[in-house]
Short mmCIF file of C-alpha atoms and ligand atoms in Angstrom, two decimals:
data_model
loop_
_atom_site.label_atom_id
_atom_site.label_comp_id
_atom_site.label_asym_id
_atom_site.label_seq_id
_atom_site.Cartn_x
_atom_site.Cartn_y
_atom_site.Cartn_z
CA UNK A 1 2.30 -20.74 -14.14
CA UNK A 2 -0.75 -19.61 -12.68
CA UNK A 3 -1.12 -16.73 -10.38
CA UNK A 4 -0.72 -17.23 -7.00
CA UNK A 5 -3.93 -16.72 -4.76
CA UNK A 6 -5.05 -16.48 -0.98
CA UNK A 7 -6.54 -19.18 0.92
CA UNK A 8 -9.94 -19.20 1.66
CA UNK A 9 -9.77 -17.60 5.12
CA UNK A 10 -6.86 -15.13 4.00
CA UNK A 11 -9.52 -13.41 1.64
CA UNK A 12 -12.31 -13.95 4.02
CA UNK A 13 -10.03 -11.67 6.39
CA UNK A 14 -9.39 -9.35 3.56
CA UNK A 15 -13.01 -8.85 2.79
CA UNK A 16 -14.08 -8.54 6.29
CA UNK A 17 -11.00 -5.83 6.77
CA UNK A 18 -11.69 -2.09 6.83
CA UNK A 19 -10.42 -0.28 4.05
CA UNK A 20 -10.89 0.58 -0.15
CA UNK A 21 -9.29 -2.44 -2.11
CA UNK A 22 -11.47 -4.19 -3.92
CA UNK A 23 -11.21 -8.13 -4.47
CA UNK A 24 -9.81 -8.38 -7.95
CA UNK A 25 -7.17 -5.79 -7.11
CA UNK A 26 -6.57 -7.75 -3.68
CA UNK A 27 -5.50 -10.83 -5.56
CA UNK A 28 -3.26 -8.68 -8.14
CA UNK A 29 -1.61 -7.57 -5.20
CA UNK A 30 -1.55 -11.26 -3.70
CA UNK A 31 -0.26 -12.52 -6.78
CA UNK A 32 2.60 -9.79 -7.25
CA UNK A 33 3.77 -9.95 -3.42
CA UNK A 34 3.73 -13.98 -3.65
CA UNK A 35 6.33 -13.74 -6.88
CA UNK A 36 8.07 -11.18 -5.04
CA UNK A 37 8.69 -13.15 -1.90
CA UNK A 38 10.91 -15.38 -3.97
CA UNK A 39 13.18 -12.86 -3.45
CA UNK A 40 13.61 -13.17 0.12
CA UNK A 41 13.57 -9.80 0.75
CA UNK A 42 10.69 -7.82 3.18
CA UNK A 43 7.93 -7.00 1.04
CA UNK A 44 7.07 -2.92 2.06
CA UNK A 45 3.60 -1.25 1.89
CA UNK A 46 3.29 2.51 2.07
CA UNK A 47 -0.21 3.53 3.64
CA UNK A 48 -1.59 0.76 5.91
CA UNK A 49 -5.03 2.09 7.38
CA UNK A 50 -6.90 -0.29 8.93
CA UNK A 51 -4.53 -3.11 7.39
CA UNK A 52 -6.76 -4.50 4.45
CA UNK A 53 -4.29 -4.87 2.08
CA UNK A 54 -1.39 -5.62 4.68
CA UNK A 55 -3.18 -9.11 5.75
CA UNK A 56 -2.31 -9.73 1.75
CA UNK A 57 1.24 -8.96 1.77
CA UNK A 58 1.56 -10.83 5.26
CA UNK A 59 0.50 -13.60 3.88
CA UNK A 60 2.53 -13.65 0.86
CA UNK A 61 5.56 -12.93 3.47
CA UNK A 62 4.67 -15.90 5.52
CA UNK A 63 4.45 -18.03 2.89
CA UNK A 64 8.11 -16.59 1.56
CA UNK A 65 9.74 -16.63 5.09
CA UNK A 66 10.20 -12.77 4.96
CA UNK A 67 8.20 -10.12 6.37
CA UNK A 68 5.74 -7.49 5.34
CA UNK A 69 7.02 -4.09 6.57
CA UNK A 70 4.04 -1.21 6.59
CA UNK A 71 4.43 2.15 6.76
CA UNK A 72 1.72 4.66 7.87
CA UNK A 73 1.10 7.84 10.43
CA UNK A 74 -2.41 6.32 11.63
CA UNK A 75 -3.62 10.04 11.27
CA UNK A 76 -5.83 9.41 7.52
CA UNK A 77 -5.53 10.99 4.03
CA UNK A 78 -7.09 14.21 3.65
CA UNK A 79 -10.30 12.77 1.81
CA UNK A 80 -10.41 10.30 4.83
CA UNK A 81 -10.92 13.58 7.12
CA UNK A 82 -13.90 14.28 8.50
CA UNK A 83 -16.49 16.04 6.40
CA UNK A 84 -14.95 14.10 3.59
CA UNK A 85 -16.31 11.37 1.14
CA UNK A 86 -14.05 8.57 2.80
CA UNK A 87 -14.27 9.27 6.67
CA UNK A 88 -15.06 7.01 8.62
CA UNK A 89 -16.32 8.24 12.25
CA UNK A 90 -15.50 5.00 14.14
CA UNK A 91 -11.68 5.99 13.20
CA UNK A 92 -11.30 8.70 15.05
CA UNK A 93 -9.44 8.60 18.62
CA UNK A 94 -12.31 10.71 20.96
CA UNK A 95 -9.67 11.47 23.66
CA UNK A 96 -7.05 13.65 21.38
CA UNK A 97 -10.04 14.25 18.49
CA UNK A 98 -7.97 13.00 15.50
CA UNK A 99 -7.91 9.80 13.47
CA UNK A 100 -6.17 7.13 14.67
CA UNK A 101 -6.02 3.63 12.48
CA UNK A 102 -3.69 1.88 14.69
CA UNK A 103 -5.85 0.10 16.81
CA UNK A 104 -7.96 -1.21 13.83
CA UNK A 105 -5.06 -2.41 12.58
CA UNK A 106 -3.70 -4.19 14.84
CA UNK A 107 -7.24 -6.45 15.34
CA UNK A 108 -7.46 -6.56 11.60
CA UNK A 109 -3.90 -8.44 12.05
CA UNK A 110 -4.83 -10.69 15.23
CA UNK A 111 -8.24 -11.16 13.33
CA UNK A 112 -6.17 -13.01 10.64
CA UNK A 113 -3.65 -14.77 12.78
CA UNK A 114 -0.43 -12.30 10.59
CA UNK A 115 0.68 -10.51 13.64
CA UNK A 116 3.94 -12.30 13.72
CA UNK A 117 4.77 -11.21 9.91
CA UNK A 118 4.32 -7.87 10.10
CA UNK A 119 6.34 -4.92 11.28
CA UNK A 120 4.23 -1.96 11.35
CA UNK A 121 6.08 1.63 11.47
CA UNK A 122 4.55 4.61 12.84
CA UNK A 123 5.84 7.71 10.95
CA UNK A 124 5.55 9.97 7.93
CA UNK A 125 6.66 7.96 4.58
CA UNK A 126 9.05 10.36 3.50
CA UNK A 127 11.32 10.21 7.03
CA UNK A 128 11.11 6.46 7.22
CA UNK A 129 12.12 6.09 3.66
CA UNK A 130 15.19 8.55 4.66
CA UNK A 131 16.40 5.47 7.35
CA UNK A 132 15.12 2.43 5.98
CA UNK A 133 18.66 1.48 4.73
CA UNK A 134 18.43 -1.81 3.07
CA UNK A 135 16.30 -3.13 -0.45
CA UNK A 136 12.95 -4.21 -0.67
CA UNK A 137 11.24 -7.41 -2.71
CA UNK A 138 8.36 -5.26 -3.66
CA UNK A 139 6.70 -1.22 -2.66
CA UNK A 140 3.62 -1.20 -2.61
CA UNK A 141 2.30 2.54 -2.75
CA UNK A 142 -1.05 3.33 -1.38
CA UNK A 143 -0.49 6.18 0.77
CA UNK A 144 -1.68 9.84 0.22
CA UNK A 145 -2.80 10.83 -2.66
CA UNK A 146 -2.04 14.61 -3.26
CA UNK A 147 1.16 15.00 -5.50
CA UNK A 148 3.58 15.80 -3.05
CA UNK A 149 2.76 13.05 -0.82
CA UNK A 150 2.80 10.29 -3.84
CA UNK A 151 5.67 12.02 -4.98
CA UNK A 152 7.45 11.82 -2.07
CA UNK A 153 6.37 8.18 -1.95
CA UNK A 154 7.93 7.69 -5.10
CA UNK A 155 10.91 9.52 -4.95
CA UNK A 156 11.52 8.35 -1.34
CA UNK A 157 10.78 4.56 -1.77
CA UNK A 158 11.19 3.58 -5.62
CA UNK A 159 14.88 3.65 -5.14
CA UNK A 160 14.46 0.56 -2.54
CA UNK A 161 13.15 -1.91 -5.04
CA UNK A 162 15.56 -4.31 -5.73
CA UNK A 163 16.50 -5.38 -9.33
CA UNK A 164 13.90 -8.11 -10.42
CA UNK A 165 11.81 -6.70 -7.69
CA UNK A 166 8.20 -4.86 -8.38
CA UNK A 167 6.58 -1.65 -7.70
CA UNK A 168 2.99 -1.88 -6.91
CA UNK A 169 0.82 1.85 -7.32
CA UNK A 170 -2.87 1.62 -6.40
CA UNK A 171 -5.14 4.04 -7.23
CA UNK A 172 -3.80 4.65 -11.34
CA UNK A 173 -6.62 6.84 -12.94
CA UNK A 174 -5.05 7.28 -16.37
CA UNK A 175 -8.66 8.91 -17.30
CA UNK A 176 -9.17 12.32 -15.28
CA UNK A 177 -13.34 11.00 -15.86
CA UNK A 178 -12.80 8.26 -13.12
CA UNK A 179 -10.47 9.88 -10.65
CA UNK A 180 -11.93 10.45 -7.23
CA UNK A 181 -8.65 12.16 -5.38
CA UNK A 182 -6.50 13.33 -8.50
CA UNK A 183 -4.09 11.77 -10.73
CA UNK A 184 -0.85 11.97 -8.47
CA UNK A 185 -0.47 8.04 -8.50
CA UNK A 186 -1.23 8.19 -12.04
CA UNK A 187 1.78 10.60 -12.85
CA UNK A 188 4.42 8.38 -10.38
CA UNK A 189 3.32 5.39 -12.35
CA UNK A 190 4.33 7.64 -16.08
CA UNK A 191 7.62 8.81 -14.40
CA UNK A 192 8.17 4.88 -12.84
CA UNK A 193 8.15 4.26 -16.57
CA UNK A 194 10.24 7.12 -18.21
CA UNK A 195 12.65 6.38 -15.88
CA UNK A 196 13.80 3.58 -17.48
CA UNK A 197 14.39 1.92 -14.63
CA UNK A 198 10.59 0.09 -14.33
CA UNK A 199 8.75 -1.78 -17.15
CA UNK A 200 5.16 -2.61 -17.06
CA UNK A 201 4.26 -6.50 -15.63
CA UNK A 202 0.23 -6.09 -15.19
CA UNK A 203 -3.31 -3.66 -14.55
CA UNK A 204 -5.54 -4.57 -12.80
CA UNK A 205 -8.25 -2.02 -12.52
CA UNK A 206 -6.41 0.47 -10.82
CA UNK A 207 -3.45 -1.57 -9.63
CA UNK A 208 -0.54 -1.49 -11.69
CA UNK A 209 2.42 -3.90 -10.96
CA UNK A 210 5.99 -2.54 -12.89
CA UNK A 211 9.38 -4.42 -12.28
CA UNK A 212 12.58 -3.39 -11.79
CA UNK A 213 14.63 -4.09 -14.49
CA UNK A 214 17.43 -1.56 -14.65
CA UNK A 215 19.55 1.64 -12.81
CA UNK A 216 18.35 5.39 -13.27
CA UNK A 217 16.32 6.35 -9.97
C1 SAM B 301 -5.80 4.80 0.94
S1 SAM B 301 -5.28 4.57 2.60
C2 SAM B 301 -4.46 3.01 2.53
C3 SAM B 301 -5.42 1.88 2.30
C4 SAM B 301 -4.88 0.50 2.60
N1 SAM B 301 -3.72 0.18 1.82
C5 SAM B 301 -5.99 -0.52 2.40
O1 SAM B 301 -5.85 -1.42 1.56
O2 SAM B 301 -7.03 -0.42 3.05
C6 SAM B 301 -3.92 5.71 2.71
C7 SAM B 301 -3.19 5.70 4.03
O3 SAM B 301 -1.98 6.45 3.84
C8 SAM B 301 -1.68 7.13 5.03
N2 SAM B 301 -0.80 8.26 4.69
C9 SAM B 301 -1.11 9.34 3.92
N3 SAM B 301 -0.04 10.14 3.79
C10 SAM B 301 0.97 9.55 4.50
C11 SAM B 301 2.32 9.90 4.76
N4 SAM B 301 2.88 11.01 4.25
N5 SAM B 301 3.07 9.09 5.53
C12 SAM B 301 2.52 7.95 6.06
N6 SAM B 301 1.25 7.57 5.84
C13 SAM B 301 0.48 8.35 5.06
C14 SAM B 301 -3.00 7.53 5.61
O4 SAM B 301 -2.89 7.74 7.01
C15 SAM B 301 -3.91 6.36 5.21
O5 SAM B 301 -4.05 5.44 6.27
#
């Protein structure tokens, strides 16, 4: 069966979104939370920014009857900082002088008409992970990219993928050559896979899709 895919105005809002995904890893994404969705079961993103890749996963909830659950402090990454390669001035809040993604966000998600199939969550990944109590259809990890925070992502969310449900990292760099902020999502997706617990589905550029097909997180 073919992949699933956006409609036309789903990808138009994806494209005219803030953020760093580009297309062909936007539809790998599409295509993985679409399958996914079959499950019934809300479809999770860690690391929402300005909600690029959420309208994807929204969409794929809609279409499922779940929801898309995204997780994400609003305050930026530390390359998104400023004096860093991915700032981006118009992000930061001028009254308390920090970053602050929500409000993007939340026009990104009227923009597309998704509002109603999303439940954002304010908060550090590694404390919501600690009270999100019930299984997820699919992760998808896109949140900071140091080693303790993808790490943490990891450790904190892998555990929540159901059994025939998929693990989505962004940002896989298995070549040092083309990393731009370190390998740490490339070393989550090697220990996804010694785990035994994941097995490889797809790669997309740097989007790697890995199922859930056993125990052992
Ligand atoms: C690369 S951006 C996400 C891009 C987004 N998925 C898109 O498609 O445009 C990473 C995001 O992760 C968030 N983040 C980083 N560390 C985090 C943490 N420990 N807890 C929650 N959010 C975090 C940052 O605030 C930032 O918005």
């Amino acid at each position: 069966m073919a992949p699933a895919t956006p409609q036309p105005e789903i990808l138009a809002a994806f494209e005219a979104a803030k953020g760093f995904m580009p297309v062909g890893e936007g539809l790998a994404l599409y295509a993985a939370a679409a399958e996914a969705g079959a499950l019934g079961l809300p479809l999770l993103e860690v690391g929402t920014y300005c909600g690029r890749s959420t309208i994807l996963l929204a969409d794929a909830a809609r279409e499922a009857g779940t929801v898309a659950v995204t997780v994400d402090h609003h305050r930026g990454s530390e390359e998104q900082q400023p004096g860093w390669d991915y700032h981006d001035p118009e992000t930061v809040d001028p009254e308390v002088g920090l970053m602050d993604t929500l409000p993007t966000f939340r026009r990104t998600l009227h923009k597309a008409g998704l509002e109603e199939y999303v439940v954002a969550v304010v908060g550090r990944s590694p404390q919501v992970a600690k009270v999100w109590g019930g299984k997820a259809g699919l992760v998808f990890i896109d949140g900071g990219h140091t080693d303790e925070h993808a790490t943490n992502d990891y450790e904190g969310w892998a555990p929540h993928v159901a059994e025939g449900g998929l693990l989505v990292i962004h940002d896989v760099f298995p070549d040092p050559v083309d990393e731009w902020t370190g390998q740490a999502p490339y070393r989550i997706y090697l220990r996804a896979l010694a785990s035994g617990a994941f097995t490889e589905v797809s790669a997309t550029d740097s989007l790697r899709v890995l199922r859930r097909t056993g125990p052992g997180i």
